[in-house]
Amino acid sequence: MRQFILGLIVAALAWWGYGKWNGNTEGAVEASQRPAPGVSAADRVLDDMMLAGPGPGAAPAAASNGAASNGPAAPVVPVAAPVDDATLAAIDSLLTRVAARDAEAIGKAWSIVSARSTADAVLRRRVHERLATPGDDFAAMLAGLGPHNAFLHSAEGRAAAQKVLDVALAQADPEAAAAGTALLTLCLRGRIDKGDTDARAFVDQAYQRYRVVADRWVCDPANVTGARSYTVVRGDSLARIAQNFRKQGIKVEDGTLAILNRIHNVNSLQVDQRIKVPVAPIVAVLEKRSFGLAVYVGDHLLRLYWVGHGANDHTPVTEFSVVEKQAKPQWTAPDGNVYPYGHPQNILGEYFIKFRHDTYTGFGAHGTPMPETICTQSSAGCIRMLKDDIAELYRFLPRGAAVVVRATESIR
C-alpha cells in the first residue's frame, strides 16, 4: 500500500514538473518578439506561427546526459501539428488581404513561408501559392515581394525574387537601372544576419548582375540625367574640375568624377573630352538590420557593400554628413589612448571617413583588421568595411555627402 501511495506521489510530481517545464518553454520567446498589445487575434495567431522555432529538417538537440553515442541517431520524422480553427481563420484573413495586394499582409505571408516550425509547415504551400504574381509586369512583381526582405529567407522567396531580377535587367538600360535599384534596395530592408548565407548569396549575385548595367548606364559620361556636361580645357585635371564645381555648391571630388565617367587613369584627360558632373545628391545609406551600405547617385544605386557597425546597436539611427577624409589615420581609443597609423592596436586601417552630426561625435567609416566582424554588431559605433571597399568609398564619396542610418525591421 505504501509503495502504491508513493508511486502516486511520484507521478503527481512528475506531471506538475512537466507542466512547469512546458510553461517555461512557451515563455522563452523574448518579449520583444511578441505581438504588441492591441493587434488582432488573427495577427497574434500568425505571429505565434512565425515565432514557433525550427521545424522539419532542423537538427535534433544533443542529449544532455553526457552518455556516449552508440551509433548514428535514428532519423527524426517531423509530425505536422494539428491546425486549429483559429489558425485557419487567421490564414484565410491574411490571404484575403494578400489577394487585395496589401503590402503588410504580403510581407507577413513571406515570413510564414520562411518559417520552419512543424506547426506552420502544412500551411506554407497554401500561402506560397497565393503569393504568386502572374505575368511579367515588374512593378506588380516587385510589390509581390512585400515591403521588406522576408522573402529572402526561403527558397520560394528567392526564386520569386530571381524572376523579378530577370525581368528588371531584361529592360533597356535606363529602366533596368531603375528597376535593379528598386529590387536591391528592397533586399536590404530588413534582417540579414551573418549566418543567413543563402540570403546574402542572392543579394551578391543580384548586385553583380546589376553592376553591369550600372557601369554601362549610371557611369556613362553621355548620360547626363541629374548631371551637367563639362568640356575639358587645357590645364584641367579632375581635382581642378571638382574644386571649381564645389565652389558652386556641387558636392563632388576627383574620385567621384572618375568613377561616374569610367576614367581609370586620372592623368589621361584630353582637351575637348566631355565628362559629366553629377548635380543629383550622392547619398550613402546604412541599413543596420541587413548590414548593407548602399551608395546612390540621385535615384540610382552606384555601389553596395557588406559592413559591420556598433555593438549593442550603438550606431544611431540618424543622418550624418561626411566632414573629413583621412588617409593613414591615427586612432583615439575609447580610453583616450592615441595610436598612430601602423600601430598594432590601431583598428582603423588605411582610411577613415569622418562623419559630422550636431549631437553624435566620433562616428565614421573605416577599414578593419578583423574582417570576420563584417555583418556583425561589433564596433564602438563606426561603420567597419573590408579593405578594398573602404578604399573605393574613400575615393569617390565626397565631403558633404549625406550618410543616412536606418534600421528597417522585418518579421523573422
PDB file of C-alpha atoms in Angstrom, residues 145-308:
ATOM      1  CA  LEU A 145       7.739  40.603 -52.657  1.00  0.00           C
ATOM      2  CA  GLY A 146       6.331  42.813 -49.891  1.00  0.00           C
ATOM      3  CA  PRO A 147       7.657  45.887 -48.056  1.00  0.00           C
ATOM      4  CA  HIS A 148      10.795  44.225 -46.621  1.00  0.00           C
ATOM      5  CA  ASN A 149      13.148  41.350 -47.296  1.00  0.00           C
ATOM      6  CA  ALA A 150      11.359  38.455 -45.554  1.00  0.00           C
ATOM      7  CA  PHE A 151      11.184  36.782 -48.977  1.00  0.00           C
ATOM      8  CA  LEU A 152      14.957  36.290 -48.927  1.00  0.00           C
ATOM      9  CA  HIS A 153      14.705  33.730 -46.135  1.00  0.00           C
ATOM     10  CA  SER A 154      13.013  30.953 -48.099  1.00  0.00           C
ATOM     11  CA  ALA A 155      13.909  29.129 -51.283  1.00  0.00           C
ATOM     12  CA  GLU A 156      10.484  30.024 -52.652  1.00  0.00           C
ATOM     13  CA  GLY A 157      11.006  33.716 -51.937  1.00  0.00           C
ATOM     14  CA  ARG A 158      14.438  33.786 -53.516  1.00  0.00           C
ATOM     15  CA  ALA A 159      13.052  32.039 -56.598  1.00  0.00           C
ATOM     16  CA  ALA A 160      10.365  34.732 -56.841  1.00  0.00           C
ATOM     17  CA  ALA A 161      12.988  37.455 -56.437  1.00  0.00           C
ATOM     18  CA  GLN A 162      15.115  35.827 -59.155  1.00  0.00           C
ATOM     19  CA  LYS A 163      12.221  36.167 -61.587  1.00  0.00           C
ATOM     20  CA  VAL A 164      11.835  39.828 -60.602  1.00  0.00           C
ATOM     21  CA  LEU A 165      15.557  40.365 -61.200  1.00  0.00           C
ATOM     22  CA  ASP A 166      15.404  38.701 -64.625  1.00  0.00           C
ATOM     23  CA  VAL A 167      12.507  40.932 -65.680  1.00  0.00           C
ATOM     24  CA  ALA A 168      14.232  44.030 -64.278  1.00  0.00           C
ATOM     25  CA  LEU A 169      17.501  43.528 -66.123  1.00  0.00           C
ATOM     26  CA  ALA A 170      15.893  42.450 -69.393  1.00  0.00           C
ATOM     27  CA  GLN A 171      14.722  46.032 -69.946  1.00  0.00           C
ATOM     28  CA  ALA A 172      16.610  48.807 -71.698  1.00  0.00           C
ATOM     29  CA  ASP A 173      19.416  50.267 -69.589  1.00  0.00           C
ATOM     30  CA  PRO A 174      17.553  53.302 -68.167  1.00  0.00           C
ATOM     31  CA  GLU A 175      14.633  51.162 -66.997  1.00  0.00           C
ATOM     32  CA  ALA A 176      16.907  48.293 -65.910  1.00  0.00           C
ATOM     33  CA  ALA A 177      18.988  50.633 -63.742  1.00  0.00           C
ATOM     34  CA  ALA A 178      15.879  51.986 -62.014  1.00  0.00           C
ATOM     35  CA  ALA A 179      14.335  48.537 -61.575  1.00  0.00           C
ATOM     36  CA  GLY A 180      17.560  46.946 -60.332  1.00  0.00           C
ATOM     37  CA  THR A 181      17.987  49.763 -57.843  1.00  0.00           C
ATOM     38  CA  ALA A 182      14.462  49.205 -56.518  1.00  0.00           C
ATOM     39  CA  LEU A 183      14.957  45.452 -56.080  1.00  0.00           C
ATOM     40  CA  LEU A 184      18.352  45.700 -54.376  1.00  0.00           C
ATOM     41  CA  THR A 185      17.116  48.459 -52.083  1.00  0.00           C
ATOM     42  CA  LEU A 186      14.245  46.180 -51.046  1.00  0.00           C
ATOM     43  CA  CYS A 187      16.677  43.314 -50.434  1.00  0.00           C
ATOM     44  CA  LEU A 188      18.461  45.400 -47.798  1.00  0.00           C
ATOM     45  CA  ARG A 189      15.309  46.494 -45.981  1.00  0.00           C
ATOM     46  CA  GLY A 190      15.051  44.024 -43.103  1.00  0.00           C
ATOM     47  CA  ARG A 191      17.114  41.416 -41.342  1.00  0.00           C
ATOM     48  CA  ILE A 192      20.049  39.581 -42.879  1.00  0.00           C
ATOM     49  CA  ASP A 193      22.243  38.070 -40.193  1.00  0.00           C
ATOM     50  CA  LYS A 194      25.817  36.898 -40.707  1.00  0.00           C
ATOM     51  CA  GLY A 195      24.631  33.291 -40.813  1.00  0.00           C
ATOM     52  CA  ASP A 196      21.993  33.959 -43.493  1.00  0.00           C
ATOM     53  CA  THR A 197      24.320  32.758 -46.227  1.00  0.00           C
ATOM     54  CA  ASP A 198      21.611  31.964 -48.776  1.00  0.00           C
ATOM     55  CA  ALA A 199      20.068  35.428 -48.460  1.00  0.00           C
ATOM     56  CA  ARG A 200      23.447  37.136 -48.769  1.00  0.00           C
ATOM     57  CA  ALA A 201      24.404  34.959 -51.737  1.00  0.00           C
ATOM     58  CA  PHE A 202      21.253  36.048 -53.567  1.00  0.00           C
ATOM     59  CA  VAL A 203      21.992  39.726 -52.914  1.00  0.00           C
ATOM     60  CA  ASP A 204      25.585  39.252 -54.076  1.00  0.00           C
ATOM     61  CA  GLN A 205      24.649  37.668 -57.395  1.00  0.00           C
ATOM     62  CA  ALA A 206      21.845  40.180 -57.980  1.00  0.00           C
ATOM     63  CA  TYR A 207      24.259  43.043 -57.325  1.00  0.00           C
ATOM     64  CA  GLN A 208      26.919  41.623 -59.645  1.00  0.00           C
ATOM     65  CA  ARG A 209      24.389  41.392 -62.450  1.00  0.00           C
ATOM     66  CA  TYR A 210      23.115  44.896 -61.708  1.00  0.00           C
ATOM     67  CA  ARG A 211      26.670  46.300 -61.718  1.00  0.00           C
ATOM     68  CA  VAL A 212      26.962  45.501 -65.420  1.00  0.00           C
ATOM     69  CA  VAL A 213      24.008  47.798 -66.106  1.00  0.00           C
ATOM     70  CA  ALA A 214      25.145  50.445 -63.614  1.00  0.00           C
ATOM     71  CA  ASP A 215      28.652  50.619 -65.045  1.00  0.00           C
ATOM     72  CA  ARG A 216      27.200  50.904 -68.528  1.00  0.00           C
ATOM     73  CA  TRP A 217      24.422  53.426 -67.818  1.00  0.00           C
ATOM     74  CA  VAL A 218      24.880  55.208 -64.477  1.00  0.00           C
ATOM     75  CA  CYS A 219      28.590  55.698 -65.228  1.00  0.00           C
ATOM     76  CA  ASP A 220      28.117  56.692 -68.859  1.00  0.00           C
ATOM     77  CA  PRO A 221      29.567  60.188 -69.491  1.00  0.00           C
ATOM     78  CA  ALA A 222      26.916  60.740 -72.163  1.00  0.00           C
ATOM     79  CA  ASN A 223      24.097  60.057 -69.712  1.00  0.00           C
ATOM     80  CA  VAL A 224      23.646  63.480 -68.127  1.00  0.00           C
ATOM     81  CA  THR A 225      20.395  62.719 -66.293  1.00  0.00           C
ATOM     82  CA  GLY A 226      20.791  64.544 -62.971  1.00  0.00           C
ATOM     83  CA  ALA A 227      24.160  65.907 -64.124  1.00  0.00           C
ATOM     84  CA  ARG A 228      25.866  68.654 -66.074  1.00  0.00           C
ATOM     85  CA  SER A 229      28.068  68.103 -69.071  1.00  0.00           C
ATOM     86  CA  TYR A 230      31.512  69.684 -68.938  1.00  0.00           C
ATOM     87  CA  THR A 231      34.104  70.028 -71.703  1.00  0.00           C
ATOM     88  CA  VAL A 232      37.739  69.598 -70.627  1.00  0.00           C
ATOM     89  CA  VAL A 233      40.044  72.528 -71.419  1.00  0.00           C
ATOM     90  CA  ARG A 234      43.826  72.742 -71.474  1.00  0.00           C
ATOM     91  CA  GLY A 235      45.332  72.551 -67.983  1.00  0.00           C
ATOM     92  CA  ASP A 236      42.327  70.772 -66.475  1.00  0.00           C
ATOM     93  CA  SER A 237      42.565  67.896 -64.022  1.00  0.00           C
ATOM     94  CA  LEU A 238      39.771  66.038 -62.298  1.00  0.00           C
ATOM     95  CA  ALA A 239      40.788  67.628 -58.998  1.00  0.00           C
ATOM     96  CA  ARG A 240      40.667  71.129 -60.506  1.00  0.00           C
ATOM     97  CA  ILE A 241      37.298  70.485 -62.183  1.00  0.00           C
ATOM     98  CA  ALA A 242      35.858  69.099 -58.919  1.00  0.00           C
ATOM     99  CA  GLN A 243      37.183  72.092 -56.974  1.00  0.00           C
ATOM    100  CA  ASN A 244      35.533  74.544 -59.369  1.00  0.00           C
ATOM    101  CA  PHE A 245      32.185  72.805 -59.084  1.00  0.00           C
ATOM    102  CA  ARG A 246      32.447  72.585 -55.287  1.00  0.00           C
ATOM    103  CA  LYS A 247      32.686  76.382 -55.279  1.00  0.00           C
ATOM    104  CA  GLN A 248      29.252  76.321 -56.914  1.00  0.00           C
ATOM    105  CA  GLY A 249      27.892  74.139 -54.091  1.00  0.00           C
ATOM    106  CA  ILE A 250      28.031  70.850 -56.015  1.00  0.00           C
ATOM    107  CA  LYS A 251      29.432  68.103 -53.779  1.00  0.00           C
ATOM    108  CA  VAL A 252      31.911  66.205 -55.957  1.00  0.00           C
ATOM    109  CA  GLU A 253      35.573  65.218 -55.788  1.00  0.00           C
ATOM    110  CA  ASP A 254      38.059  63.939 -58.324  1.00  0.00           C
ATOM    111  CA  GLY A 255      37.267  60.321 -57.393  1.00  0.00           C
ATOM    112  CA  THR A 256      33.555  60.993 -57.864  1.00  0.00           C
ATOM    113  CA  LEU A 257      34.167  62.262 -61.384  1.00  0.00           C
ATOM    114  CA  ALA A 258      36.474  59.355 -62.166  1.00  0.00           C
ATOM    115  CA  ILE A 259      34.011  56.627 -61.202  1.00  0.00           C
ATOM    116  CA  LEU A 260      30.995  58.285 -62.855  1.00  0.00           C
ATOM    117  CA  ASN A 261      32.872  58.796 -66.111  1.00  0.00           C
ATOM    118  CA  ARG A 262      34.687  55.448 -66.212  1.00  0.00           C
ATOM    119  CA  ILE A 263      38.059  57.190 -66.027  1.00  0.00           C
ATOM    120  CA  HIS A 264      40.665  54.716 -64.814  1.00  0.00           C
ATOM    121  CA  ASN A 265      43.710  56.901 -65.411  1.00  0.00           C
ATOM    122  CA  VAL A 266      43.223  60.384 -63.936  1.00  0.00           C
ATOM    123  CA  ASN A 267      46.148  61.648 -65.994  1.00  0.00           C
ATOM    124  CA  SER A 268      44.559  60.710 -69.301  1.00  0.00           C
ATOM    125  CA  LEU A 269      42.151  63.635 -69.704  1.00  0.00           C
ATOM    126  CA  GLN A 270      42.019  65.016 -73.237  1.00  0.00           C
ATOM    127  CA  VAL A 271      41.202  68.559 -74.343  1.00  0.00           C
ATOM    128  CA  ASP A 272      37.572  68.733 -75.561  1.00  0.00           C
ATOM    129  CA  GLN A 273      36.726  65.481 -73.739  1.00  0.00           C
ATOM    130  CA  ARG A 274      33.211  65.662 -72.347  1.00  0.00           C
ATOM    131  CA  ILE A 275      32.556  64.429 -68.833  1.00  0.00           C
ATOM    132  CA  LYS A 276      29.523  64.620 -66.610  1.00  0.00           C
ATOM    133  CA  VAL A 277      29.371  66.256 -63.195  1.00  0.00           C
ATOM    134  CA  PRO A 278      26.526  64.953 -61.001  1.00  0.00           C
ATOM    135  CA  VAL A 279      24.234  67.567 -59.518  1.00  0.00           C
ATOM    136  CA  ALA A 280      21.902  64.926 -58.077  1.00  0.00           C
ATOM    137  CA  PRO A 281      22.941  64.193 -54.465  1.00  0.00           C
ATOM    138  CA  ILE A 282      25.282  61.333 -53.643  1.00  0.00           C
ATOM    139  CA  VAL A 283      23.937  59.594 -50.532  1.00  0.00           C
ATOM    140  CA  ALA A 284      25.188  56.588 -48.553  1.00  0.00           C
ATOM    141  CA  VAL A 285      22.503  54.575 -46.735  1.00  0.00           C
ATOM    142  CA  LEU A 286      23.323  52.077 -43.996  1.00  0.00           C
ATOM    143  CA  GLU A 287      20.588  49.527 -43.312  1.00  0.00           C
ATOM    144  CA  LYS A 288      21.599  48.294 -39.877  1.00  0.00           C
ATOM    145  CA  ARG A 289      19.473  45.136 -39.794  1.00  0.00           C
ATOM    146  CA  SER A 290      20.914  43.773 -43.056  1.00  0.00           C
ATOM    147  CA  PHE A 291      24.453  45.192 -42.616  1.00  0.00           C
ATOM    148  CA  GLY A 292      24.212  46.657 -46.114  1.00  0.00           C
ATOM    149  CA  LEU A 293      25.710  50.012 -47.071  1.00  0.00           C
ATOM    150  CA  ALA A 294      24.298  51.297 -50.365  1.00  0.00           C
ATOM    151  CA  VAL A 295      25.557  54.404 -52.164  1.00  0.00           C
ATOM    152  CA  TYR A 296      23.184  56.201 -54.527  1.00  0.00           C
ATOM    153  CA  VAL A 297      23.688  58.872 -57.166  1.00  0.00           C
ATOM    154  CA  GLY A 298      20.324  60.519 -57.372  1.00  0.00           C
ATOM    155  CA  ASP A 299      17.807  57.699 -57.759  1.00  0.00           C
ATOM    156  CA  HIS A 300      20.282  55.051 -58.891  1.00  0.00           C
ATOM    157  CA  LEU A 301      22.338  52.591 -56.873  1.00  0.00           C
ATOM    158  CA  LEU A 302      26.057  53.028 -57.536  1.00  0.00           C
ATOM    159  CA  ARG A 303      27.719  50.672 -55.030  1.00  0.00           C
ATOM    160  CA  LEU A 304      26.722  48.156 -52.351  1.00  0.00           C
ATOM    161  CA  TYR A 305      28.926  46.885 -49.517  1.00  0.00           C
ATOM    162  CA  TRP A 306      28.567  44.494 -46.570  1.00  0.00           C
ATOM    163  CA  VAL A 307      29.674  46.222 -43.369  1.00  0.00           C
ATOM    164  CA  GLY A 308      29.762  45.924 -39.603  1.00  0.00           C
TER     165      GLY A 308
END
